[in-house]
Amino acid sequence: QQQVKQSPQSLIVQKGGISIINCAYENTAFDYFPWYQQFPGKGPALLIAIRPDVSEKKEGRFTISFNKSAKQFSLHIMDSQPGDSATYFCAASRGGSQGNLIFGKGTKLSVKP
Amino acid sequence: GAVVSQHPSWVICKSGTSVKIECRSLDFQATTMFWYRQFPKQSLMLMATSNEGSKATYEQGVEKDKFLINHASLTLSTLTVTSAHPEDSSFYICSARGQGFYNEQFFGPGTRLTVL
């Protein structure tokens, strides 16, 4: 049973556009939702994370939107750049950041110049 | 801050040999370390969780006798793949979590294992 569903599997966006990646979860006990960025042959890097007491968190060009009632959260990348081309993983855990992360299947983002 | 290193970055070995991968937290003390496995174009699969000085907790389906994990200090964890076979070829990634500011999972760069 997949606890965190991520979509789309791949995404192509023009430079300067907005990239949107969505995730849905089933376990209402999850209380920590991070996003990771992974370049080929590298380990994932933490981008931004949110907890369910807020509906939105912004860091630079990256924004997480969180809808607790719908059990969904999404990553928005504003003014997408070719350097943003990577695979993005959403994750969820319970017990805050102390919990074990459950990852989505990933979204491969390609930003065309 | 929050740098996690892995060594080696890649290794090629013959079938039947054992391979050790090191994971180090360079600028913080990691109370918990995690080992993941990632197949091409797939997500990360948690193999085991280890706390310093304690035995590792393995996920269902992961052979503890094949994947030996040691978390001897607050900055070092090792994964030993014993009697490696071609099906063990994969990208192995560790992560470390500390306390306070470092209370997030920070990932290492990964180790590419190829078993011939």
XYZ file of N, CA and C in Angstrom:
687
model
N 0.862 -1.192 0.000
C 0.000 0.000 0.000
C 0.897 1.241 0.000
N 0.688 2.064 -0.992
C 1.516 3.250 -1.106
C 0.938 4.340 -0.229
N 1.689 4.779 0.735
C 1.158 5.735 1.694
C 1.267 7.176 1.222
N 2.206 7.445 0.314
C 2.364 8.784 -0.228
C 2.361 8.677 -1.752
N 1.363 9.263 -2.364
C 1.224 9.208 -3.817
C 1.661 10.533 -4.417
N 2.567 10.466 -5.369
C 3.140 11.668 -5.957
C 2.820 11.722 -7.442
N 2.518 12.907 -7.912
C 2.239 13.097 -9.348
C 2.643 14.507 -9.757
N 2.984 14.718 -11.034
C 3.111 13.700 -12.064
C 4.432 12.941 -11.935
N 4.591 11.920 -12.728
C 5.836 11.155 -12.725
C 6.947 11.956 -13.386
N 6.592 12.726 -14.408
C 7.553 13.592 -15.072
C 6.867 14.887 -15.470
N 7.678 15.918 -15.606
C 7.130 17.255 -15.843
C 8.128 18.056 -16.669
N 7.628 18.680 -17.723
C 8.468 19.553 -18.546
C 7.899 20.962 -18.466
N 8.762 21.892 -18.120
C 8.338 23.272 -17.927
C 9.312 24.188 -18.667
N 8.789 25.262 -19.216
C 9.658 26.245 -19.853
C 10.331 27.110 -18.804
N 11.514 27.566 -19.130
C 12.229 28.483 -18.236
C 11.346 29.671 -17.886
N 11.313 29.996 -16.605
C 10.497 31.107 -16.141
C 9.094 30.701 -15.735
N 8.708 29.487 -16.044
C 7.376 29.008 -15.711
C 7.286 28.500 -14.280
N 6.085 28.051 -13.925
C 5.848 27.524 -12.577
C 5.760 25.999 -12.658
N 6.539 25.330 -11.842
C 6.482 23.869 -11.754
C 5.645 23.505 -10.533
N 4.716 22.598 -10.731
C 3.843 22.188 -9.628
C 3.860 20.667 -9.517
N 4.193 20.185 -8.341
C 4.226 18.750 -8.069
C 3.305 18.484 -6.881
N 2.504 17.454 -7.013
C 1.495 17.181 -5.997
C 1.740 15.863 -5.273
N 1.376 15.848 -4.004
C 1.443 14.615 -3.231
C 0.188 14.468 -2.374
N -0.228 13.230 -2.203
C -1.374 12.932 -1.357
C -0.982 11.832 -0.388
N -1.498 11.927 0.813
C -1.156 10.915 1.808
C -2.432 10.340 2.414
N -2.270 9.197 3.058
C -3.433 8.507 3.619
C -3.444 8.507 5.145
N -2.263 8.476 5.724
C -2.176 8.328 7.174
C -2.337 9.689 7.858
N -3.423 9.877 8.567
C -3.671 11.165 9.218
C -2.730 11.417 10.387
N -1.939 10.424 10.754
C -0.966 10.605 11.829
C 0.309 11.305 11.331
N 0.470 11.407 10.019
C 1.639 12.111 9.500
C 1.594 13.575 9.945
N 2.741 14.086 10.386
C 2.759 15.465 10.849
C 4.004 16.224 10.399
N 4.679 15.688 9.404
C 5.890 16.355 8.912
C 6.018 16.000 7.448
N 6.162 17.029 6.598
C 6.114 16.811 5.145
C 7.260 17.578 4.468
N 8.366 16.888 4.211
C 9.497 17.529 3.534
C 9.513 17.234 2.038
N 10.211 18.079 1.324
C 10.487 17.860 -0.087
C 12.002 17.780 -0.276
N 12.427 16.814 -1.104
C 13.833 16.635 -1.392
C 14.080 16.780 -2.892
N 15.260 17.286 -3.203
C 15.702 17.449 -4.585
C 16.895 16.523 -4.803
N 16.875 15.757 -5.880
C 17.974 14.844 -6.145
C 18.450 14.987 -7.586
N 19.739 15.244 -7.722
C 20.368 15.262 -9.035
C 20.922 13.875 -9.339
N 21.081 13.522 -10.612
C 21.563 12.178 -10.966
C 22.878 11.834 -10.291
N 22.929 10.666 -9.685
C 24.149 10.191 -9.052
C 24.481 10.858 -7.737
N 23.540 11.621 -7.200
C 23.760 12.325 -5.940
C 22.705 11.909 -4.919
N 22.963 12.220 -3.665
C 21.968 11.966 -2.642
C 20.925 13.070 -2.618
N 19.760 12.808 -2.054
C 18.713 13.833 -1.961
C 19.130 14.967 -1.035
N 18.684 16.156 -1.362
C 18.957 17.327 -0.525
C 17.630 17.916 -0.073
N 17.529 18.192 1.216
C 16.303 18.780 1.762
C 16.085 20.176 1.188
N 14.914 20.378 0.613
C 14.566 21.672 0.016
C 13.787 22.533 0.991
N 12.695 21.986 1.448
C 11.768 22.735 2.276
C 10.847 21.727 2.948
N 10.353 22.057 4.114
C 9.466 21.146 4.837
C 8.356 21.935 5.520
N 7.240 21.276 5.760
C 6.108 21.949 6.390
C 5.485 21.033 7.429
N 4.870 21.638 8.421
C 4.114 20.888 9.416
C 2.645 21.273 9.275
N 1.717 20.443 9.719
C 0.290 20.649 9.412
C -0.377 21.824 10.108
N 0.360 22.560 10.921
C -0.270 23.702 11.574
C -0.256 24.956 10.710
N 0.380 24.872 9.535
C 0.370 25.996 8.600
C -0.082 25.503 7.234
N -0.634 26.395 6.434
C -1.148 25.994 5.122
C -0.169 26.294 3.995
N 0.844 27.104 4.290
C 1.786 27.443 3.246
C 3.122 27.839 3.860
N 4.192 27.467 3.170
C 5.529 27.881 3.589
C 6.333 28.212 2.355
N 7.004 29.350 2.408
C 7.751 29.810 1.244
C 9.209 30.020 1.603
N 10.092 29.525 0.732
C 11.516 29.776 0.889
C 12.083 30.064 -0.492
N 12.320 31.347 -0.726
C 12.819 31.741 -2.039
C 11.810 31.438 -3.125
N 12.224 30.692 -4.131
C 11.314 30.361 -5.235
C 10.475 29.112 -4.954
N 10.700 28.489 -3.817
C 10.013 27.247 -3.486
C 8.925 27.490 -2.446
N 7.728 26.974 -2.739
C 6.594 27.116 -1.834
C 5.919 25.772 -1.654
N 5.615 25.431 -0.409
C 4.781 24.257 -0.129
C 3.392 24.768 0.225
N 2.386 24.177 -0.423
C 0.996 24.417 -0.048
C 0.466 23.149 0.585
N -0.240 23.309 1.698
C -0.688 22.146 2.461
C -2.189 22.233 2.709
N -2.901 21.167 2.374
C -4.345 21.097 2.585
C -4.642 19.904 3.484
N -4.797 20.178 4.759
C -4.955 19.095 5.729
C -6.234 18.302 5.511
N -7.330 18.980 5.200
C -8.609 18.286 5.052
C -8.586 17.350 3.837
N -7.883 17.770 2.801
C -7.792 16.944 1.595
C -6.645 15.954 1.676
N -5.818 16.083 2.692
C -4.622 15.247 2.852
C -3.737 15.336 1.606
N -3.485 16.583 1.222
C -2.645 16.819 0.049
C -1.662 17.934 0.333
N -0.515 17.866 -0.321
C 0.434 18.961 -0.250
C 1.179 19.029 -1.582
N 1.622 20.211 -1.908
C 2.241 20.398 -3.211
C 3.452 21.322 -3.121
N 4.332 21.153 -4.077
C 5.519 21.992 -4.202
C 5.361 22.856 -5.443
N 5.552 24.147 -5.262
C 5.519 25.080 -6.380
C 6.917 25.675 -6.540
N 7.446 25.601 -7.749
C 8.724 26.233 -8.037
C 8.450 27.392 -8.983
N 8.621 28.583 -8.470
C 8.368 29.777 -9.270
C 9.597 30.089 -10.122
N 9.360 30.749 -11.260
C 10.463 31.166 -12.134
C 11.448 30.007 -12.322
N 10.931 28.876 -12.768
C 11.751 27.675 -12.908
C 12.948 27.919 -13.830
N 14.074 27.357 -13.444
C 15.331 27.522 -14.173
C 15.866 26.160 -14.617
N 16.668 26.136 -15.680
C 17.252 24.858 -16.117
C 17.999 24.132 -15.002
N 18.604 24.891 -14.110
C 19.317 24.309 -12.971
C 18.411 23.617 -11.981
N 17.103 23.829 -12.105
C 16.135 23.147 -11.238
C 15.825 21.746 -11.744
N 16.295 21.428 -12.940
C 16.034 20.108 -13.520
C 16.638 19.033 -12.625
N 15.784 18.195 -12.085
C 16.195 17.196 -11.102
C 14.979 16.320 -10.820
N 15.167 15.351 -9.953
C 14.042 14.555 -9.476
C 13.651 15.046 -8.092
N 12.380 15.262 -7.899
C 11.869 15.777 -6.632
C 11.048 14.692 -5.938
N 11.306 14.525 -4.658
C 10.582 13.550 -3.855
C 9.847 14.262 -2.730
N 8.576 13.950 -2.578
C 7.884 14.370 -1.375
C 8.006 13.226 -0.369
N 7.817 13.548 0.872
C 7.882 12.537 1.919
C 6.966 12.946 3.053
N 6.706 11.997 3.919
C 5.878 12.256 5.094
C 6.357 11.379 6.232
N 6.159 11.869 7.425
C 6.498 11.053 8.592
C 5.588 11.451 9.747
N 5.529 10.616 10.733
C 4.828 10.962 11.962
C 5.843 11.026 13.088
N 5.526 11.821 14.054
C 6.516 12.048 15.093
C 7.430 13.185 14.706
N 6.940 14.080 13.838
C 7.745 15.207 13.408
C 8.935 14.733 12.602
N 10.001 15.472 12.654
C 11.182 15.088 11.885
C 11.879 13.889 12.523
N 11.407 13.439 13.665
C 11.984 12.275 14.325
C 11.514 10.975 13.698
N 10.424 11.049 12.966
C 9.869 9.832 12.406
C 10.596 9.366 11.151
N 10.362 8.133 10.773
C 10.929 7.605 9.536
C 10.163 8.170 8.351
N 10.892 8.568 7.331
C 10.284 9.177 6.170
C 9.685 8.126 5.237
N 8.486 8.415 4.761
C 7.848 7.623 3.716
C 7.900 8.474 2.460
N 8.575 7.988 1.430
C 8.790 8.785 0.232
C 7.749 8.501 -0.843
N 7.439 9.542 -1.619
C 6.698 9.355 -2.844
C 7.628 8.773 -3.896
N 7.077 8.467 -5.070
C 7.872 7.799 -6.094
C 8.743 8.747 -6.899
N 8.569 10.035 -6.711
C 9.440 10.981 -7.383
C 8.848 11.586 -8.642
N 9.271 12.791 -8.943
C 8.882 13.490 -10.167
C 10.136 14.012 -10.836
N 10.332 13.611 -12.077
C 11.486 14.109 -12.813
C 11.097 15.395 -13.523
N 11.724 16.483 -13.111
C 11.433 17.793 -13.676
C 12.501 18.184 -14.696
N 12.063 18.593 -15.855
C 12.966 19.117 -16.877
C 12.521 20.536 -17.193
N 13.426 21.483 -17.033
C 13.132 22.875 -17.343
C 13.867 23.225 -18.634
N 13.090 23.542 -19.655
C 13.652 23.829 -20.975
C 14.020 25.302 -21.098
N 15.207 25.591 -21.639
C 15.644 26.991 -21.764
C 14.858 27.763 -22.817
N 26.643 23.978 7.137
C 26.494 22.927 8.121
C 25.688 21.757 7.584
N 25.516 20.716 8.377
C 24.731 19.534 8.054
C 25.293 18.779 6.860
N 26.558 18.430 6.922
C 27.204 17.698 5.833
C 27.354 16.235 6.235
N 26.914 15.379 5.329
C 27.042 13.939 5.513
C 27.876 13.392 4.363
N 28.905 12.650 4.699
C 29.766 12.094 3.650
C 29.617 10.582 3.598
N 29.924 10.023 2.459
C 29.937 8.587 2.279
C 31.209 8.191 1.564
N 31.704 7.013 1.941
C 32.912 6.507 1.293
C 32.839 4.998 1.172
N 33.103 4.443 0.021
C 33.511 5.122 -1.209
C 32.296 5.673 -1.953
N 32.524 6.458 -2.967
C 31.429 6.973 -3.782
C 30.982 5.927 -4.792
N 31.904 5.043 -5.154
C 31.529 3.928 -6.012
C 32.484 2.766 -5.740
N 31.984 1.568 -5.942
C 32.814 0.384 -5.729
C 32.346 -0.719 -6.665
N 33.320 -1.424 -7.217
C 33.053 -2.591 -8.064
C 33.715 -3.779 -7.393
N 32.977 -4.839 -7.216
C 33.547 -6.001 -6.543
C 33.079 -7.286 -7.233
N 33.777 -8.347 -6.915
C 33.409 -9.641 -7.470
C 32.338 -10.296 -6.605
N 31.548 -11.120 -7.219
C 30.508 -11.842 -6.497
C 31.122 -12.684 -5.389
N 30.515 -12.633 -4.216
C 31.001 -13.409 -3.081
C 31.843 -12.625 -2.103
N 32.287 -11.460 -2.491
C 33.101 -10.646 -1.581
C 32.197 -9.742 -0.746
N 32.788 -9.170 0.297
C 32.051 -8.252 1.167
C 32.524 -6.827 0.932
N 31.625 -5.916 1.057
C 31.921 -4.505 0.810
C 31.429 -3.675 1.983
N 32.287 -2.767 2.456
C 31.906 -1.885 3.560
C 31.749 -0.461 3.053
N 30.654 0.171 3.432
C 30.386 1.565 3.072
C 30.313 2.376 4.367
N 31.022 3.490 4.396
C 31.034 4.339 5.577
C 30.157 5.567 5.369
N 29.504 5.974 6.433
C 28.680 7.174 6.429
C 29.090 8.021 7.628
N 29.450 9.264 7.381
C 29.906 10.139 8.453
C 29.139 11.455 8.462
N 28.745 11.891 9.625
C 28.219 13.249 9.784
C 29.415 14.115 10.168
N 29.693 15.127 9.331
C 30.953 15.858 9.480
C 30.887 17.007 10.471
N 29.710 17.602 10.633
C 29.655 18.799 11.479
C 28.557 18.751 12.513
N 28.039 17.553 12.765
C 27.056 17.421 13.834
C 27.064 15.983 14.330
N 26.519 15.799 15.494
C 26.425 14.459 16.048
C 25.093 13.838 15.662
N 25.177 12.706 15.039
C 23.981 12.042 14.510
C 23.489 10.990 15.496
N 22.398 11.276 16.138
C 21.849 10.301 17.079
C 21.217 9.131 16.343
N 20.756 9.387 15.136
C 20.140 8.341 14.334
C 20.684 8.407 12.908
N 20.967 7.258 12.367
C 21.383 7.174 10.971
C 20.500 6.168 10.249
N 20.293 6.419 8.976
C 19.431 5.597 8.157
C 20.193 5.122 6.920
N 19.853 3.941 6.477
C 20.415 3.420 5.229
C 19.279 3.135 4.252
N 19.458 3.680 3.043
C 18.470 3.504 1.985
C 19.123 2.817 0.790
N 18.250 2.246 -0.010
C 18.672 1.658 -1.265
C 17.806 2.272 -2.358
N 18.430 2.583 -3.486
C 17.675 3.202 -4.567
C 18.036 2.542 -5.890
N 17.035 2.008 -6.559
C 17.227 1.449 -7.889
C 17.021 2.557 -8.921
N 17.575 2.375 -10.135
C 17.469 3.426 -11.157
C 16.039 3.886 -11.373
N 15.871 5.191 -11.386
C 14.587 5.835 -11.657
C 13.506 5.422 -10.663
N 13.918 5.023 -9.475
C 12.940 4.674 -8.459
C 13.168 5.500 -7.202
N 12.255 5.336 -6.277
C 12.330 6.098 -5.048
C 13.298 5.444 -4.067
N 13.467 6.072 -2.936
C 14.352 5.549 -1.903
C 13.605 4.508 -1.061
N 14.276 3.400 -0.809
C 13.696 2.356 0.011
C 14.495 2.252 1.299
N 13.848 2.492 2.424
C 14.531 2.416 3.713
C 14.908 0.977 4.008
N 16.185 0.770 4.332
C 16.646 -0.570 4.678
C 16.668 -0.763 6.195
N 17.223 0.230 6.881
C 17.386 0.062 8.326
C 17.632 1.405 8.974
N 17.351 1.430 10.259
C 17.561 2.612 11.095
C 18.480 2.213 12.232
N 19.453 3.045 12.516
C 20.353 2.707 13.614
C 20.554 3.895 14.532
N 20.573 3.614 15.808
C 20.888 4.605 16.828
C 22.249 4.258 17.420
N 22.998 5.293 17.730
C 24.356 5.091 18.228
C 24.367 4.152 19.416
N 25.190 3.116 19.322
C 25.340 2.180 20.419
C 24.273 1.108 20.506
N 23.297 1.148 19.620
C 22.227 0.146 19.646
C 22.236 -0.672 18.370
N 21.567 -1.805 18.431
C 21.420 -2.616 17.231
C 20.494 -1.916 16.242
N 20.770 -2.131 14.975
C 19.947 -1.512 13.943
C 18.577 -2.179 13.865
N 17.602 -1.389 13.461
C 16.258 -1.910 13.218
C 16.069 -2.025 11.717
N 15.834 -3.239 11.262
C 15.736 -3.486 9.824
C 14.284 -3.467 9.365
N 14.077 -2.976 8.150
C 12.735 -2.995 7.565
C 12.399 -4.413 7.114
N 11.114 -4.649 7.005
C 10.656 -5.968 6.608
C 11.224 -6.333 5.238
N 11.747 -7.540 5.141
C 12.293 -8.007 3.872
C 13.775 -7.753 3.692
N 14.389 -7.013 4.586
C 15.831 -6.746 4.499
C 16.567 -7.748 5.376
N 17.512 -8.465 4.781
C 18.227 -9.512 5.511
C 19.293 -8.893 6.404
N 19.123 -8.990 7.702
C 20.072 -8.396 8.626
C 21.436 -9.061 8.570
N 21.477 -10.338 8.223
C 22.765 -11.028 8.155
C 23.522 -10.687 6.880
N 22.814 -10.168 5.909
C 23.464 -9.802 4.654
C 23.906 -8.344 4.675
N 23.107 -7.527 5.273
C 23.399 -6.092 5.353
C 23.691 -5.746 6.812
N 24.974 -5.796 7.166
C 25.378 -5.553 8.547
C 25.584 -4.060 8.774
N 24.922 -3.556 9.783
C 25.014 -2.129 10.085
C 25.605 -1.949 11.474
N 26.586 -1.049 11.533
C 27.222 -0.718 12.805
C 27.205 0.788 12.976
N 26.742 1.247 14.112
C 26.685 2.686 14.407
C 27.515 2.902 15.668
N 28.836 2.854 15.489
C 29.745 2.806 16.622
C 29.920 4.134 17.342
N 29.683 5.234 16.628
C 29.864 6.536 17.258
C 28.788 7.486 16.755
N 28.759 8.672 17.321
C 27.745 9.657 16.931
C 28.029 10.301 15.578
N 29.132 9.926 14.965
C 29.446 10.503 13.661
C 29.723 9.455 12.589
N 29.616 8.181 12.925
C 29.980 7.148 11.960
C 29.032 5.958 12.021
N 28.552 5.576 10.854
C 27.804 4.340 10.694
C 28.371 3.615 9.476
N 28.400 2.300 9.547
C 28.884 1.534 8.404
C 27.850 0.502 7.980
N 27.809 0.277 6.687
C 26.966 -0.765 6.096
C 27.896 -1.742 5.395
N 27.836 -2.998 5.790
C 28.640 -4.024 5.136
C 27.710 -4.957 4.383
N 27.930 -5.041 3.082
C 27.170 -5.983 2.261
C 27.994 -7.260 2.204
N 27.520 -8.293 2.849
C 28.288 -9.532 2.939
C 27.956 -10.461 1.774
N 28.982 -11.180 1.302
C 28.808 -12.119 0.200
C 27.935 -11.503 -0.893
N 28.420 -10.416 -1.433
C 27.630 -9.649 -2.401
C 27.380 -10.444 -3.681
N 26.221 -10.248 -4.254
C 25.848 -10.874 -5.517
C 25.346 -9.794 -6.472
N 25.303 -10.089 -7.759
C 24.879 -9.065 -8.730
C 23.560 -8.386 -8.387
N 22.642 -9.101 -7.777
C 21.355 -8.483 -7.429
C 21.471 -7.444 -6.309
N 22.639 -7.409 -5.650
C 22.877 -6.399 -4.614
C 23.365 -5.089 -5.233
N 23.667 -5.111 -6.514
C 24.107 -3.884 -7.193
C 23.009 -2.834 -7.072
N 23.392 -1.665 -6.609
C 22.398 -0.619 -6.372
C 23.112 0.658 -5.935
N 22.321 1.683 -5.700
C 22.807 2.947 -5.152
C 22.408 2.967 -3.689
N 23.385 3.003 -2.806
C 23.116 2.985 -1.372
C 23.353 4.394 -0.810
N 22.374 4.878 -0.085
C 22.435 6.234 0.450
C 22.184 6.196 1.946
N 23.014 6.911 2.680
C 22.769 7.023 4.117
C 22.230 8.415 4.421
N 21.578 8.526 5.534
C 21.184 9.844 6.027
C 21.428 9.879 7.530
N 21.556 11.068 8.043
C 21.841 11.227 9.461
C 20.939 12.305 10.037
N 20.557 12.102 11.272
C 19.706 13.071 11.958
C 20.280 13.334 13.332
N 20.360 14.620 13.665
C 20.892 14.989 14.964
C 19.825 15.600 15.841
N 20.227 16.607 16.572
C 19.297 17.281 17.472
C 19.364 18.779 17.230
N 18.344 19.458 17.720
C 18.301 20.900 17.567
C 18.231 21.283 16.102
N 19.136 22.144 15.689
C 19.164 22.615 14.306
C 19.289 21.465 13.326
N 19.943 20.398 13.742
C 20.192 19.265 12.849
C 19.127 18.186 12.992
N 17.956 18.568 13.491
C 16.896 17.603 13.713
C 16.080 17.355 12.445
N 16.779 17.172 11.359
C 16.181 16.814 10.074
C 17.044 15.681 9.541
N 16.560 14.994 8.515
C 17.407 13.990 7.881
C 18.231 14.640 6.781
N 19.538 14.503 6.902
C 20.452 15.021 5.894
C 21.117 13.829 5.209
N 21.096 13.837 3.912
C 21.541 12.682 3.154
C 22.990 12.797 2.695
N 23.637 11.652 2.621
C 24.958 11.585 2.028
C 24.859 11.570 0.514
N 25.988 11.589 -0.179
C 26.005 11.634 -1.636
C 25.743 10.299 -2.302
N 25.713 9.221 -1.518
C 25.427 7.917 -2.084
C 26.674 7.145 -2.490
N 26.525 5.826 -2.552
C 27.584 4.915 -2.997
C 27.004 3.988 -4.048
N 27.629 3.986 -5.203
C 27.196 3.102 -6.287
C 27.945 1.787 -6.160
N 27.217 0.716 -5.895
C 27.826 -0.617 -5.780
C 27.488 -1.424 -7.019
N 28.527 -1.956 -7.648
C 28.357 -2.854 -8.786
C 29.036 -4.171 -8.450
N 28.264 -5.242 -8.480
C 28.794 -6.567 -8.180
C 28.852 -7.363 -9.483
N 30.052 -7.807 -9.831
C 30.234 -8.526 -11.102
C 29.989 -10.014 -10.939
